[in-house]
PDB file of C-alpha atoms in Angstrom:
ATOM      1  CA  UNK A   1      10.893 -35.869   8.664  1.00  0.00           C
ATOM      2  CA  UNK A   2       8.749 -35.673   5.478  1.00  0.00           C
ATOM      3  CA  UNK A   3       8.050 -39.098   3.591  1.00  0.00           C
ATOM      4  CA  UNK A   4      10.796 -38.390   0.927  1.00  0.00           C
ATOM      5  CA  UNK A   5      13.560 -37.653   3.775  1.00  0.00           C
ATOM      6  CA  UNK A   6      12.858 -40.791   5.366  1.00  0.00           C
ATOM      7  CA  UNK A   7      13.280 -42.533   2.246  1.00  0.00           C
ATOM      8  CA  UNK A   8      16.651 -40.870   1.505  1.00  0.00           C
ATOM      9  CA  UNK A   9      17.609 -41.581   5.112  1.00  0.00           C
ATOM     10  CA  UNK A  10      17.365 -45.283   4.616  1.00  0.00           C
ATOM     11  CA  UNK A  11      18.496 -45.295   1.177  1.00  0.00           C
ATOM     12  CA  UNK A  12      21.851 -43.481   2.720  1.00  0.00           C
ATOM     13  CA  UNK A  13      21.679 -46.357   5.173  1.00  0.00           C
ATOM     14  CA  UNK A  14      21.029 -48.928   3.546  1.00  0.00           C
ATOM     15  CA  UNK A  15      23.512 -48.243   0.975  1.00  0.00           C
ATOM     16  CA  UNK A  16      26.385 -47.744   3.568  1.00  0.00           C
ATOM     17  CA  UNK A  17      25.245 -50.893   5.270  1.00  0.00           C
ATOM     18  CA  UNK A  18      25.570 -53.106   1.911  1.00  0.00           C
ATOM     19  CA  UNK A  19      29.000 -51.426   0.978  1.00  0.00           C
ATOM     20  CA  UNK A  20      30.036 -52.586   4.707  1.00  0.00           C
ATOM     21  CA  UNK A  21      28.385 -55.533   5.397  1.00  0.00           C
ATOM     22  CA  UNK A  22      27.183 -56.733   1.970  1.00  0.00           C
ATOM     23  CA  UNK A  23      25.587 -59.805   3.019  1.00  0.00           C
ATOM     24  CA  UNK A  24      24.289 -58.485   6.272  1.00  0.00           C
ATOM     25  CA  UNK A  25      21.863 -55.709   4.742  1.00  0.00           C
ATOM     26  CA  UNK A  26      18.987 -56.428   2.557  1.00  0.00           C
ATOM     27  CA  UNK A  27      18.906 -55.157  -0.990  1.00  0.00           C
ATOM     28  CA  UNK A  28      17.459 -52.170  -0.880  1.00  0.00           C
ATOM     29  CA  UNK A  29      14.355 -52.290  -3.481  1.00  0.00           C
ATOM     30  CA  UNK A  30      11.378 -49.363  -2.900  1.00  0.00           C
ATOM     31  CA  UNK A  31       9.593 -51.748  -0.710  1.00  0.00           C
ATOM     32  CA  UNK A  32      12.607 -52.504   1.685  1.00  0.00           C
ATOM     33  CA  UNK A  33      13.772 -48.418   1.605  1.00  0.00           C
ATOM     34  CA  UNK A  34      10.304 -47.056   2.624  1.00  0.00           C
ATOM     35  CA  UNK A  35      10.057 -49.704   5.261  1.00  0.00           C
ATOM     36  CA  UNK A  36      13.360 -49.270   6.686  1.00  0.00           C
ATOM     37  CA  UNK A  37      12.306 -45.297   6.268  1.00  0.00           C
ATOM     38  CA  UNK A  38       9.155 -45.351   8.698  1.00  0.00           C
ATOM     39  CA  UNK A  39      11.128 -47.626  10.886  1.00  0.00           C
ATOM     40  CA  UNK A  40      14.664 -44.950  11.126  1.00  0.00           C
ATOM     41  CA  UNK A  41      12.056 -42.135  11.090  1.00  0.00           C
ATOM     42  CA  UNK A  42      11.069 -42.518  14.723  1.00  0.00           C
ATOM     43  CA  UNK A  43      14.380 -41.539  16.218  1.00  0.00           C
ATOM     44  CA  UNK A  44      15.271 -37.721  15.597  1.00  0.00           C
ATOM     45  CA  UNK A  45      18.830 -37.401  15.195  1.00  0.00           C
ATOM     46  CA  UNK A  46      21.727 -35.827  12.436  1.00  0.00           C
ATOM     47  CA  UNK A  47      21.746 -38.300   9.600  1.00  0.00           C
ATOM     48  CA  UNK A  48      25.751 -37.949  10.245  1.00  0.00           C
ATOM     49  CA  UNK A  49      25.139 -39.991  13.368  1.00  0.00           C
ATOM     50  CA  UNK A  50      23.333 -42.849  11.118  1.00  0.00           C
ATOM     51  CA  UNK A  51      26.344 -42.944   8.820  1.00  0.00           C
ATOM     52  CA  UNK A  52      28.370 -43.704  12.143  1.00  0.00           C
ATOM     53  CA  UNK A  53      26.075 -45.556  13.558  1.00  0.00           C
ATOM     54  CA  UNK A  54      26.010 -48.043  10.462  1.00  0.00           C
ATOM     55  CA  UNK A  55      29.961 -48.355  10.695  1.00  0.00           C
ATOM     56  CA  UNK A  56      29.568 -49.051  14.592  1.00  0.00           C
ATOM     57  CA  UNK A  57      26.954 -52.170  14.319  1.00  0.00           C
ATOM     58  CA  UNK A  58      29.431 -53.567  11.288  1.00  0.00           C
ATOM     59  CA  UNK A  59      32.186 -53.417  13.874  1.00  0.00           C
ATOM     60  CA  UNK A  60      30.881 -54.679  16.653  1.00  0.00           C
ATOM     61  CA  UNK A  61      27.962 -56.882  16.123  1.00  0.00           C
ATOM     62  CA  UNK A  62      29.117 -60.606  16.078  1.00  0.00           C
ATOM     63  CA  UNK A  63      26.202 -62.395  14.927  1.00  0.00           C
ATOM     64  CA  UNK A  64      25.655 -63.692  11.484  1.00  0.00           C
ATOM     65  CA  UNK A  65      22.219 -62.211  11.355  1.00  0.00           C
ATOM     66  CA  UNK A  66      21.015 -59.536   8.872  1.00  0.00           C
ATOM     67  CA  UNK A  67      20.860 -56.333   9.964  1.00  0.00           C
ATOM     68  CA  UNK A  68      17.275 -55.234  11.306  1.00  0.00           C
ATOM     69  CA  UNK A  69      16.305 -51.469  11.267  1.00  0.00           C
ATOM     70  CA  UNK A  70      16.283 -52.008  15.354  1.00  0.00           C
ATOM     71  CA  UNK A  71      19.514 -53.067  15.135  1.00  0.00           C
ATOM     72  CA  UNK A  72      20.516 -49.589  13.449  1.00  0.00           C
ATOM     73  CA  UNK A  73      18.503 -47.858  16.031  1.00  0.00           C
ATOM     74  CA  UNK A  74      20.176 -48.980  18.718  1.00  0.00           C
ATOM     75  CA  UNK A  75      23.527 -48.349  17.147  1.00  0.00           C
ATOM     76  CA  UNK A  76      22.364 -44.899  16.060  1.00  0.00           C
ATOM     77  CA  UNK A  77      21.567 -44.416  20.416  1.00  0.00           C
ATOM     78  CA  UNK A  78      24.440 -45.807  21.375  1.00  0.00           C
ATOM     79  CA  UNK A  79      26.739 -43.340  18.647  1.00  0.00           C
ATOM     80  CA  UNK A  80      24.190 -40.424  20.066  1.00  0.00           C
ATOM     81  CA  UNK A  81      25.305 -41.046  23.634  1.00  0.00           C
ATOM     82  CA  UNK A  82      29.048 -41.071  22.424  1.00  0.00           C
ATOM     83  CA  UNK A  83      29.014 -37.980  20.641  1.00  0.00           C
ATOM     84  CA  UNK A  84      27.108 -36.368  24.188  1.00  0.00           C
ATOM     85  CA  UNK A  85      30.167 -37.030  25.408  1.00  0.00           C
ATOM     86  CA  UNK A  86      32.468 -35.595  23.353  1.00  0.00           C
ATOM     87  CA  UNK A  87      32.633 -31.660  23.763  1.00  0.00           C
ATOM     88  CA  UNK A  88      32.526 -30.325  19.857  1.00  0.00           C
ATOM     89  CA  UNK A  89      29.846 -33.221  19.016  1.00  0.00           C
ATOM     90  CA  UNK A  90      28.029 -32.219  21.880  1.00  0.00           C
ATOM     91  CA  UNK A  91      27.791 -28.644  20.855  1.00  0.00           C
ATOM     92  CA  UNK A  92      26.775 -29.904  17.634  1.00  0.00           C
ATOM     93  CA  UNK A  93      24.063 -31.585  18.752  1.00  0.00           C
ATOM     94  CA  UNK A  94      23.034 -28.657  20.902  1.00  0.00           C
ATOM     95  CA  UNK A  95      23.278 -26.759  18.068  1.00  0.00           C
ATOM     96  CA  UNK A  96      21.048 -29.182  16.334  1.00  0.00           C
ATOM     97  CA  UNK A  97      18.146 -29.302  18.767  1.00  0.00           C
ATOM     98  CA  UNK A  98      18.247 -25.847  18.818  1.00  0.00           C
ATOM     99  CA  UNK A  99      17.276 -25.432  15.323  1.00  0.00           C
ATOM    100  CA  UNK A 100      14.856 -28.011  15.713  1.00  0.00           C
ATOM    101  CA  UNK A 101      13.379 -26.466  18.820  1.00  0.00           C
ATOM    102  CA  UNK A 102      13.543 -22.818  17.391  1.00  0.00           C
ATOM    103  CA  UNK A 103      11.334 -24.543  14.070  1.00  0.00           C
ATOM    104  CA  UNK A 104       8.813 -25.588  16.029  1.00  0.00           C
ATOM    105  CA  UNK A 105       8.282 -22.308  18.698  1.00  0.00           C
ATOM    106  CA  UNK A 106       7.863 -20.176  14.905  1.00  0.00           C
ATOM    107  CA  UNK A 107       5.291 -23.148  13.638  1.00  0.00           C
ATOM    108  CA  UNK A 108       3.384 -23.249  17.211  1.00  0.00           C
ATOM    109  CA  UNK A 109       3.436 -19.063  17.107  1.00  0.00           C
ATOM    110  CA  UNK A 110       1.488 -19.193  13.217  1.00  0.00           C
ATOM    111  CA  UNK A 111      -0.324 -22.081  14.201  1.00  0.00           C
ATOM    112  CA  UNK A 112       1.480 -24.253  11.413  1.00  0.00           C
ATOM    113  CA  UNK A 113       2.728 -27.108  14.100  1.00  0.00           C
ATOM    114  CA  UNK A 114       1.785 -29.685  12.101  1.00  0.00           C
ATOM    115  CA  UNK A 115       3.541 -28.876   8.907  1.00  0.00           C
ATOM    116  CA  UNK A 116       6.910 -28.331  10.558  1.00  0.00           C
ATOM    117  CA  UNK A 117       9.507 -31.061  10.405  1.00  0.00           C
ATOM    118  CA  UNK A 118      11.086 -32.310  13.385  1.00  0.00           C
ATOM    119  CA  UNK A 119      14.217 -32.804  11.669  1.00  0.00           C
ATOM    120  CA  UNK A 120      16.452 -30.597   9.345  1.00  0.00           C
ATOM    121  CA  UNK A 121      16.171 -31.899   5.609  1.00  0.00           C
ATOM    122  CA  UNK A 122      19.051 -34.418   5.328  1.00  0.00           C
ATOM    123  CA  UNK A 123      19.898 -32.872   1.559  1.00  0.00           C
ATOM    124  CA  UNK A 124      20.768 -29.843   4.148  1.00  0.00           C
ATOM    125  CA  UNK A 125      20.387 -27.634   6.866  1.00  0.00           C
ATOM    126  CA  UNK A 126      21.540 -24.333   8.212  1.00  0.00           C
ATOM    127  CA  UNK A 127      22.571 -24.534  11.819  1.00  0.00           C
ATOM    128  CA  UNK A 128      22.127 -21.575  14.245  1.00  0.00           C
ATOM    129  CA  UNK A 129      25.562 -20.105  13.583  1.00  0.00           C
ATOM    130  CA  UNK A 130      24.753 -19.720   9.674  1.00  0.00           C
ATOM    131  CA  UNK A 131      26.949 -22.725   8.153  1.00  0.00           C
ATOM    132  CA  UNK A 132      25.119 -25.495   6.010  1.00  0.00           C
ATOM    133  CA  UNK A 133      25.812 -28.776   6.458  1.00  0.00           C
ATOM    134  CA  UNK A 134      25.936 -30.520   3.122  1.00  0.00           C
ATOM    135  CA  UNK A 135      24.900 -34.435   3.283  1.00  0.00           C
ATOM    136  CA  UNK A 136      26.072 -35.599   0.157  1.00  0.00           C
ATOM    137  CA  UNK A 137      29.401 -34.523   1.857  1.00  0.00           C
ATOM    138  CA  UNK A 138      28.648 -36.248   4.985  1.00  0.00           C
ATOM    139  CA  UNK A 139      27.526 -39.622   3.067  1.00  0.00           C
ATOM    140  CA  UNK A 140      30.863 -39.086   0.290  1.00  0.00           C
ATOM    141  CA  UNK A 141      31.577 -41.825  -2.293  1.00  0.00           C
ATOM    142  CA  UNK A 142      28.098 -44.194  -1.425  1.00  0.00           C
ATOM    143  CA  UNK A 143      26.100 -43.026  -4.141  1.00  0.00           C
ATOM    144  CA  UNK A 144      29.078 -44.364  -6.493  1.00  0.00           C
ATOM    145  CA  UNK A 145      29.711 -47.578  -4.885  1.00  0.00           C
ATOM    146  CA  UNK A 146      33.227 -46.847  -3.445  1.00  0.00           C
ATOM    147  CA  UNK A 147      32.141 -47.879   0.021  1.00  0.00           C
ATOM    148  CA  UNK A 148      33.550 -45.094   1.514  1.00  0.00           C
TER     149      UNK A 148
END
């Protein structure tokens, strides 16, 4: 993920987080969204399984705490390993590593490895079978505030 996609990715996040859990989440400021950005960064995975994974820690952590980013992480693993076993979110994810695995054999072939991304842009990306996945679908109403 570049910079900027790690910001969006914990802006999405964060946002979803606050509209859940509004005094579990920290106001997002640029500070707290880059942070939270380098921190959700390190775990390569569809930002549709971060929107789930936000909803999953709201419903099932107990503690009064605020959220942490490796509190999101986990949830974010333990939404991976349900969707792994679920047959069509499994073949999505397949479908997904495959693009991201297909990315990097072209980059390693013209000696470009390090300016390929390890994960699709989260404004978009194409999957193998041709169909773009739109994320301002996937994230809805946040940017308006409806809490969807």
């Amino acid at each position: 993920m570049t910079p900027d996609e790690k910001k969006k990715l914990a802006a999405i996040v964060l946002q979803r987080g606050k509209n859940l859990a509004p005094d579990r989440f920290v106001a997002p400021s640029p500070a707290v969204t880059e942070a939270w950005g380098d921190a959700l960064g390190t775990v390569n995975i569809p930002v549709e399984i971060w929107l789930e994974a936000v909803v999953f820690w709201a419903m099932h952590d107990r503690s009064e705490r605020m959220a942490k980013p490796s509190d999101i992480v986990a949830a974010a693993r333990d939404v991976r390993d349900r969707w792994e076993r679920d047959p069509q979110r499994r073949q999505l994810l397949e479908q997904y590593r495959l693009a991201r695995r297909e990315a990097r054999d072209a980059a390693l072939e013209r000696g470009e490895l390090r300016q390929v991304r390890t994960m699709p842009s989260i404004d978009g990306v194409r999957w193998p079978n041709g169909d773009e996945q739109r994320r301002d679908v996937a994230v809805g109403e946040l940017g308006r505030g409806s809490g969807a």
